[in-house]
CSV table of C-alpha atoms and ligand atoms in Angstrom, one decimal:
chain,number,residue,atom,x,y,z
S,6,UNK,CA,45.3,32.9,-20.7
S,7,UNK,CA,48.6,31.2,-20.7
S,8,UNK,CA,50.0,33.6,-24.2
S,9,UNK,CA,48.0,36.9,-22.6
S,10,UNK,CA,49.8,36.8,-19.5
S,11,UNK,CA,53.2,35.9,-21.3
S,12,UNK,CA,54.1,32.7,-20.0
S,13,UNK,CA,57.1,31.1,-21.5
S,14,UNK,CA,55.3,27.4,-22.2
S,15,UNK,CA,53.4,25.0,-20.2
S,16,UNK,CA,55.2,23.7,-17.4
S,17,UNK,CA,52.4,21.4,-16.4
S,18,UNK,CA,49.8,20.1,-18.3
S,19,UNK,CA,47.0,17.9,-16.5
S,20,UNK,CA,45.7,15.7,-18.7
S,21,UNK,CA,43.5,14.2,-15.7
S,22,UNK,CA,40.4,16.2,-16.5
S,23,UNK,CA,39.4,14.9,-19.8
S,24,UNK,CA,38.5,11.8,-17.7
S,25,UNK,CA,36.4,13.5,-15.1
S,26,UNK,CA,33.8,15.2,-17.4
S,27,UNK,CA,32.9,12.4,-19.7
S,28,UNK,CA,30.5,9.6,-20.1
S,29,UNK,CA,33.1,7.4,-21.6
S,30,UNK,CA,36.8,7.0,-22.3
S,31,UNK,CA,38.3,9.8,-24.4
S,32,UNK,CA,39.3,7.8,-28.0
S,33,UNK,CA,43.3,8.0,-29.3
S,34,UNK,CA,41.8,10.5,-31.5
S,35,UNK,CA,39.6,12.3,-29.0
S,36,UNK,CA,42.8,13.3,-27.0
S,37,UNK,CA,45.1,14.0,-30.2
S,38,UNK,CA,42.3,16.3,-30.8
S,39,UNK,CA,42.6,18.5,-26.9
S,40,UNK,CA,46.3,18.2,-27.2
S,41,UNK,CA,46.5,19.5,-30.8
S,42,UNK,CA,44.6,22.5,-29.5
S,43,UNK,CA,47.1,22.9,-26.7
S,44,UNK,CA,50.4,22.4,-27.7
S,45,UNK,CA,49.8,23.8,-31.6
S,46,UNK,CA,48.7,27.3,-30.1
S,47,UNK,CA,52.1,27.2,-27.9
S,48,UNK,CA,54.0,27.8,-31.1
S,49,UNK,CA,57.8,26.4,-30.4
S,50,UNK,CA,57.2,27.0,-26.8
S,51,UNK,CA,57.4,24.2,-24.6
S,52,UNK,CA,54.9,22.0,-23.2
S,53,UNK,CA,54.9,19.4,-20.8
S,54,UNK,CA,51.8,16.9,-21.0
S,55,UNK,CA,51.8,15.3,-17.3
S,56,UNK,CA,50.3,11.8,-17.6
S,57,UNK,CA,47.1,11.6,-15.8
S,58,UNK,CA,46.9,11.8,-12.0
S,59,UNK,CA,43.6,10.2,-11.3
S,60,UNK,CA,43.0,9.2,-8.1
S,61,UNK,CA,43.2,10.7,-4.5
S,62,UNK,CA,40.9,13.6,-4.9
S,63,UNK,CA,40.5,12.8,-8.4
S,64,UNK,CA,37.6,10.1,-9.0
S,65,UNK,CA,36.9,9.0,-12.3
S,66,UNK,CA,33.6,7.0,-12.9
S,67,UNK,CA,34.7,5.3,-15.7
S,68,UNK,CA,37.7,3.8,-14.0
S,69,UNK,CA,36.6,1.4,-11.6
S,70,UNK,CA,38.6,2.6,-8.6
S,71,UNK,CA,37.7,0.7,-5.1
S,72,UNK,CA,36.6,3.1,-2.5
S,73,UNK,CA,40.0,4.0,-0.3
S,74,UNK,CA,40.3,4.4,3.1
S,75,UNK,CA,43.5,6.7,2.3
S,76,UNK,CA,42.8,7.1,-1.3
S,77,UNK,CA,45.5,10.1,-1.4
S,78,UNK,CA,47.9,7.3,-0.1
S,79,UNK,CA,46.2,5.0,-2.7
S,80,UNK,CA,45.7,4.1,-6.0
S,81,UNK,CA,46.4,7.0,-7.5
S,82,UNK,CA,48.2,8.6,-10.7
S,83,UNK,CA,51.0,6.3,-12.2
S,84,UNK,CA,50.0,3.8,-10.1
S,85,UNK,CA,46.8,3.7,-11.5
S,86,UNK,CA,48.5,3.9,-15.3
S,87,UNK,CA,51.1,1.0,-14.8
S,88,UNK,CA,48.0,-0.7,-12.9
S,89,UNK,CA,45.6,0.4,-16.0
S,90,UNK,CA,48.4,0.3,-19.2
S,91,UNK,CA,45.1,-0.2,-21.7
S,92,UNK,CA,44.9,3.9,-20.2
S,93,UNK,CA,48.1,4.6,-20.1
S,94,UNK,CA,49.0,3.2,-24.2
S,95,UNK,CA,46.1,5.4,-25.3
S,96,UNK,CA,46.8,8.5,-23.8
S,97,UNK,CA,51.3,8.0,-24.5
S,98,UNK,CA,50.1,7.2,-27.9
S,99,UNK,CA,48.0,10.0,-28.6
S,100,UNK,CA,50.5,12.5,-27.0
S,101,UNK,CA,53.2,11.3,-29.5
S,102,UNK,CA,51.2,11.2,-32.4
S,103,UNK,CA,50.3,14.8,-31.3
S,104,UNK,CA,53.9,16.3,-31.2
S,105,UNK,CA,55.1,14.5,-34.5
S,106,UNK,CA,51.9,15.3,-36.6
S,107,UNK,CA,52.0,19.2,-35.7
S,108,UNK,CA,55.5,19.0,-36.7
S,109,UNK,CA,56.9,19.6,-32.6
S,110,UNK,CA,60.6,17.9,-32.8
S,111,UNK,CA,60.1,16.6,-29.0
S,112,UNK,CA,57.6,15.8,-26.6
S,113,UNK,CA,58.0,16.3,-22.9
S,114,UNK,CA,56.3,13.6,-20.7
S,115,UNK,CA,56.1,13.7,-17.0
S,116,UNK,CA,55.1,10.9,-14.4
S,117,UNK,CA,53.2,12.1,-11.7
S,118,UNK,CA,53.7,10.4,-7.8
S,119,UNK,CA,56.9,8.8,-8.7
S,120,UNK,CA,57.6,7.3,-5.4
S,121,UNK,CA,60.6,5.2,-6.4
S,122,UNK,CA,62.9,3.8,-9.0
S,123,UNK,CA,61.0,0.5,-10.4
S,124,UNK,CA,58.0,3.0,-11.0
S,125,UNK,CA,59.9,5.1,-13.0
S,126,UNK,CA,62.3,2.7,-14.6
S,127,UNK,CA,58.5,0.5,-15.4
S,128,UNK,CA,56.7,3.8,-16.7
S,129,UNK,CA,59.7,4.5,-19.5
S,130,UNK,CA,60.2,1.5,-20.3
S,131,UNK,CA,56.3,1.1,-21.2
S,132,UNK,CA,57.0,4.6,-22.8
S,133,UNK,CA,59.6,3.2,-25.3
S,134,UNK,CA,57.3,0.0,-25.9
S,135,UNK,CA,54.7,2.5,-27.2
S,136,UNK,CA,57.0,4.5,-29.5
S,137,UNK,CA,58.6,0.8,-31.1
S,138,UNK,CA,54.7,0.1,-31.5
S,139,UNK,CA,54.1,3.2,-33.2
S,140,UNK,CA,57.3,3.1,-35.2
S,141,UNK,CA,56.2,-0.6,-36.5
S,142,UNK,CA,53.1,1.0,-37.4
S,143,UNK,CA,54.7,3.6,-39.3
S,144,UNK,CA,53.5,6.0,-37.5
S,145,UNK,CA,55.8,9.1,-36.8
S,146,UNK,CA,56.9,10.0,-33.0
S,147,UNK,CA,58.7,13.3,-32.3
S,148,UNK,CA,62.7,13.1,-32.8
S,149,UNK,CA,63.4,13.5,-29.1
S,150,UNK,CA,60.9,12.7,-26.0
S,151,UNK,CA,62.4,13.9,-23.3
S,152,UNK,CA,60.9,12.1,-19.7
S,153,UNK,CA,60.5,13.8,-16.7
S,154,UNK,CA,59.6,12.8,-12.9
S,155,UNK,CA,57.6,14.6,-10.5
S,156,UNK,CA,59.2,14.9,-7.5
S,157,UNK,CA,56.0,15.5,-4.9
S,158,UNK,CA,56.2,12.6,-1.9
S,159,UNK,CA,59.0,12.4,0.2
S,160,UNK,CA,60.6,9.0,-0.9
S,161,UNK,CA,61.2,10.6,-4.5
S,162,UNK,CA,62.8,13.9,-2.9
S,163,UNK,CA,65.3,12.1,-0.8
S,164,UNK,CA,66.4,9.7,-4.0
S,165,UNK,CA,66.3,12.7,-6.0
S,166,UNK,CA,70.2,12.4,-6.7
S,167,UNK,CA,69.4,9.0,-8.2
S,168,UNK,CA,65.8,9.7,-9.8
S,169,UNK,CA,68.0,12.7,-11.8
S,170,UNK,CA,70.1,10.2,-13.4
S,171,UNK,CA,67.5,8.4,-15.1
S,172,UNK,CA,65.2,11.2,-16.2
S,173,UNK,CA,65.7,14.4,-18.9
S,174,UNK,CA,64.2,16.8,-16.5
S,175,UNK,CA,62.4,17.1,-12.8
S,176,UNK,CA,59.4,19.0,-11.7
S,177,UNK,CA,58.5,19.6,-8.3
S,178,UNK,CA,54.8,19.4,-7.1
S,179,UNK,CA,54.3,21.7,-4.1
S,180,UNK,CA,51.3,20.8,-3.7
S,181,UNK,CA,51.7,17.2,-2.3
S,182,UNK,CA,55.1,17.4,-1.8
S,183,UNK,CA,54.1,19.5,1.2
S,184,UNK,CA,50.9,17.8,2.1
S,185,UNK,CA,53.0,14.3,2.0
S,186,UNK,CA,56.3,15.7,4.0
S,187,UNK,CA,53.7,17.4,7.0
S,188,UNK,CA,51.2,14.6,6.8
S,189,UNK,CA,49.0,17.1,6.4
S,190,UNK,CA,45.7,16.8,4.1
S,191,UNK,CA,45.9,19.9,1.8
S,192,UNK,CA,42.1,19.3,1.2
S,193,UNK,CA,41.2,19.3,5.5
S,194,UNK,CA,40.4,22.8,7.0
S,195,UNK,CA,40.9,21.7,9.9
S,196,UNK,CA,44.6,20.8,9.7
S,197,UNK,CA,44.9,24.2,7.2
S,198,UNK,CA,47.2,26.0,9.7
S,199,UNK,CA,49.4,22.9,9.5
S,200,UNK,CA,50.0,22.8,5.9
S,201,UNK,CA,53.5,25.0,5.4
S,202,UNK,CA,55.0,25.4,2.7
S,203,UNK,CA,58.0,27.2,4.9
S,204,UNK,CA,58.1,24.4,7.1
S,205,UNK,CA,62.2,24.5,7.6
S,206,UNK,CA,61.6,20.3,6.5
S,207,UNK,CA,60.3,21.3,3.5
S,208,UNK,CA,62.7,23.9,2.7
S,209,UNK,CA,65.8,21.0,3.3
S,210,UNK,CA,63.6,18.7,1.4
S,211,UNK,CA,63.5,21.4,-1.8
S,212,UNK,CA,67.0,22.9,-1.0
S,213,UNK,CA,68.1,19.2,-1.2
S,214,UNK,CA,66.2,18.4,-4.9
S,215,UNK,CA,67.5,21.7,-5.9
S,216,UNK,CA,71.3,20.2,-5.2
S,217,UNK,CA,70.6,17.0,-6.9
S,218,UNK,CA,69.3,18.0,-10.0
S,219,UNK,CA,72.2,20.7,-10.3
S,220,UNK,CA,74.7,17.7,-9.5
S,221,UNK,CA,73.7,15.9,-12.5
S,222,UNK,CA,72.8,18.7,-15.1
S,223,UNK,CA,69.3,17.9,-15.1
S,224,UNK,CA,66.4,20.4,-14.9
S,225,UNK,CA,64.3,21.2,-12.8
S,226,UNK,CA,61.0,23.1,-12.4
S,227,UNK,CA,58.6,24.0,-9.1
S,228,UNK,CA,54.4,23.3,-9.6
S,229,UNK,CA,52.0,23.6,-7.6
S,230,UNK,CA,50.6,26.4,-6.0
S,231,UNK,CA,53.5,27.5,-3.9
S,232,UNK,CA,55.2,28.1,-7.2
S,233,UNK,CA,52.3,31.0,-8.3
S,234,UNK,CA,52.7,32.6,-4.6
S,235,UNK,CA,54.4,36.1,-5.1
S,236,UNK,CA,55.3,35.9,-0.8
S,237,UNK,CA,57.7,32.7,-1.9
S,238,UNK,CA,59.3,33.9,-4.8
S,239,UNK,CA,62.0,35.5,-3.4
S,240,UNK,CA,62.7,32.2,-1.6
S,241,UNK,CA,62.4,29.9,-4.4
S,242,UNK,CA,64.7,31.9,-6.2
S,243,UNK,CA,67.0,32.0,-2.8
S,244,UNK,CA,67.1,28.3,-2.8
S,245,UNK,CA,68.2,28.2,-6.6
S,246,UNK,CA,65.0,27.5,-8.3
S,247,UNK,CA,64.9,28.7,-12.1
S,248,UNK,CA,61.9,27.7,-13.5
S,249,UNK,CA,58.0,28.3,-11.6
S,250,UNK,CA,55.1,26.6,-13.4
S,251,UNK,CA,52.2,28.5,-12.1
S,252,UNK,CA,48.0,29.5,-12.7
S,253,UNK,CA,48.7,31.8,-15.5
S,254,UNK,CA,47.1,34.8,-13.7
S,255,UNK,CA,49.7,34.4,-11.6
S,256,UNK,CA,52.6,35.4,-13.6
S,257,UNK,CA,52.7,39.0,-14.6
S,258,UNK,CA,52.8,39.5,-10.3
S,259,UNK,CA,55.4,37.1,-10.0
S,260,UNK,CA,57.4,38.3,-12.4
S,261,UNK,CA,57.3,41.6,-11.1
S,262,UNK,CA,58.9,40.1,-8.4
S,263,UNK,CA,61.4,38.2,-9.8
S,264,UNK,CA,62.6,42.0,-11.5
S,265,UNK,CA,63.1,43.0,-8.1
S,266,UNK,CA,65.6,41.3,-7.1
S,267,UNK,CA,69.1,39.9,-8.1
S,268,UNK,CA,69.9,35.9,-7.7
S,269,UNK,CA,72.6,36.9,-5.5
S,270,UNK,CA,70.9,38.9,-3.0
S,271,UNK,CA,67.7,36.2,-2.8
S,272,UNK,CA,70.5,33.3,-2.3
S,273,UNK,CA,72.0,35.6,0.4
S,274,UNK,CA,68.9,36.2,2.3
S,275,UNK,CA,67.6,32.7,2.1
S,276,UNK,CA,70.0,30.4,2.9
S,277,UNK,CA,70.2,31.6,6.2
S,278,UNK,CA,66.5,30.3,6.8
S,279,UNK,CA,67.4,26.8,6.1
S,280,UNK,CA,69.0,27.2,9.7
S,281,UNK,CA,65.8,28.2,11.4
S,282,UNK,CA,63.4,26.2,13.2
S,283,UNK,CA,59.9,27.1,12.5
S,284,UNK,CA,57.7,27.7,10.3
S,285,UNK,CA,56.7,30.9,11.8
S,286,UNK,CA,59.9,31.8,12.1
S,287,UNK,CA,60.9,31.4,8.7
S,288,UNK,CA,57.3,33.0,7.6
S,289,UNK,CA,58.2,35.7,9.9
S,290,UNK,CA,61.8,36.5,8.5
S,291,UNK,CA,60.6,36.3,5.0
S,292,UNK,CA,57.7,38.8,5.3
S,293,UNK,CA,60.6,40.8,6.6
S,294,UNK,CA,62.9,40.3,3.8
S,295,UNK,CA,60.1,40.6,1.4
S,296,UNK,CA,59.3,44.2,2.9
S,297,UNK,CA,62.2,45.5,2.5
S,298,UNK,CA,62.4,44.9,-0.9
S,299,UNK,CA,58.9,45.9,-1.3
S,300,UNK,CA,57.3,42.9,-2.1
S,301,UNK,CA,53.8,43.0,-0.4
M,430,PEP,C1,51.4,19.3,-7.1
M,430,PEP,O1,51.3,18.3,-6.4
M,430,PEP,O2,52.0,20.3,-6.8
M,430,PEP,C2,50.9,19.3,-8.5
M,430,PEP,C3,51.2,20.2,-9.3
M,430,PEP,O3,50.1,18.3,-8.8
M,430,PEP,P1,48.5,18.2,-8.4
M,430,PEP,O4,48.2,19.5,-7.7
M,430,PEP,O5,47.8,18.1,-9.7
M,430,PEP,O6,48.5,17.0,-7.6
M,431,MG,MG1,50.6,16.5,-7.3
């Protein structure tokens, strides 16, 4: 799905699933095995393998995770892995070997839930124990590994600035990024209407990120389902966003969109939202904008 609907990589892989379907753990060579099949039919296109995210909504039986009485506020994705680092070695391992053996000159890792800097500093510098593992082994790692963070809860958005000057490259996740910003459960129904991605707080929140990562040259890419959303488009571009990782049945719509329009119109018609108050507001004014230009 990803090469027939012409995506230019894999902006997000989630690695988390392999854990949920099985009876047991998934072996070194059990997961050099999925990820061969992934990243060798990307060609040179690239592919970012997201470390796994288990936890919150995400229950694996074969970690033993307590039950949680906020488990989305819990034990969950990197926390788990520094927590769990008999997890974490096998799966870093096995997505090195991965890269290097199908001949891929870099690997692109990202941490999930990165909620501030000892996490990340902790998860790359288990990262660069692996590869001096492998490398005593004599095993081959990829010539460059370039190491992302997810920025998706609040505390990582507003260090941004400094989270960018540690990493190779951010990715937005929408998804809780929202759900953390609005306290709002992006699984409830009941609290549905509350969960806005055109909340103006989260539009400072990703206008700010967007500034950061320009400041120091790094990277950065929007996940999540907001990213796949034709109706936002026009103000992700607006706010300066380059690169949307989306549901590949998602893209030949939004790019449709994106041919549309010129940078410089969408960053003229957007910024002025960032001054509004409401959601609705903002909702409203983008439908607007979105007519006009024929976006439905
Ligand atoms: C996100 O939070 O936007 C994201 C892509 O991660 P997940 O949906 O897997 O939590
Ligand atoms: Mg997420």
């Amino acid at each position: 799905k990803v090469l027939t609907n012409k995506a230019d990589g894999i902006g997000l892989y989630r690695t988390e699933f392999t854990y949920l379907i099985r009876r047991r753990f998934p072996t070194e060579d059990e997961l050099i095995e999925i990820y061969t099949s992934v990243m060798s039919r990307l060609g040179n296109s690239e592919v970012v393998i997201r470390t796994i995210d288990l936890g919150g909504d995400k229950i694996s039986h074969l970690v033993n995770q307590p039950a949680e009485k906020n488990p989305e506020l819990g034990w969950r994705a990197v926390r788990l892995s520094l927590d769990r680092l008999d997890i974490f070695r096998t799966q870093l391992r096995a997505i090195l070997r991965t890269a290097a053996t199908i001949g891929r000159q870099q690997a692109k890792i990202l941490f999930p839930m990165i909620s501030n800097l000892g996490e990340l500093r902790r998860s790359q510098a288990f990262l660069h124990e692996v590869c001096d593992e492998l490398k005593k082994e004599g095993v081959a790692i990829p010539t460059r590994i370039l190491i992302g963070a997810m920025i998706e809860v609040p505390s990582a958005a507003i260090l941004a600035d400094k989270i960018a000057r540690e990493v190779d490259f951010l990715s937005i996740g929408s998804n809780d990024l929202v759900q953390y910003t609005l306290a709002v459960d992006r699984t409830n129904s009941k609290v549905a209407h509350l969960y806005q991605p055109a909340n103006p707080a989260v539009l400072r929140l990703l206008h700010q990120v967007i500034q950061a990562a320009e400041k120091n040259g790094k990277p950065l890419s929007i996940c999540g389902e907001l990213a796949g959303d034709s109706r936002y488009t026009l103000m992700l571009l607006g706010l300066g966003l380059r690169e949307l990782s989306m549901n590949s049945v998602f893209i030949p719509r939004v790019k449709q969109v994106v041919r549309l329009i010129s940078i410089e119109e969408a960053r003229k018609a957007v910024l002025p939202l960032l001054e509004l108050d409401t959601a609705e507001e903002i909702e409203r004014e983008l439908a607007q904008l979105n007519s006009r230009l024929g976006i439905n």
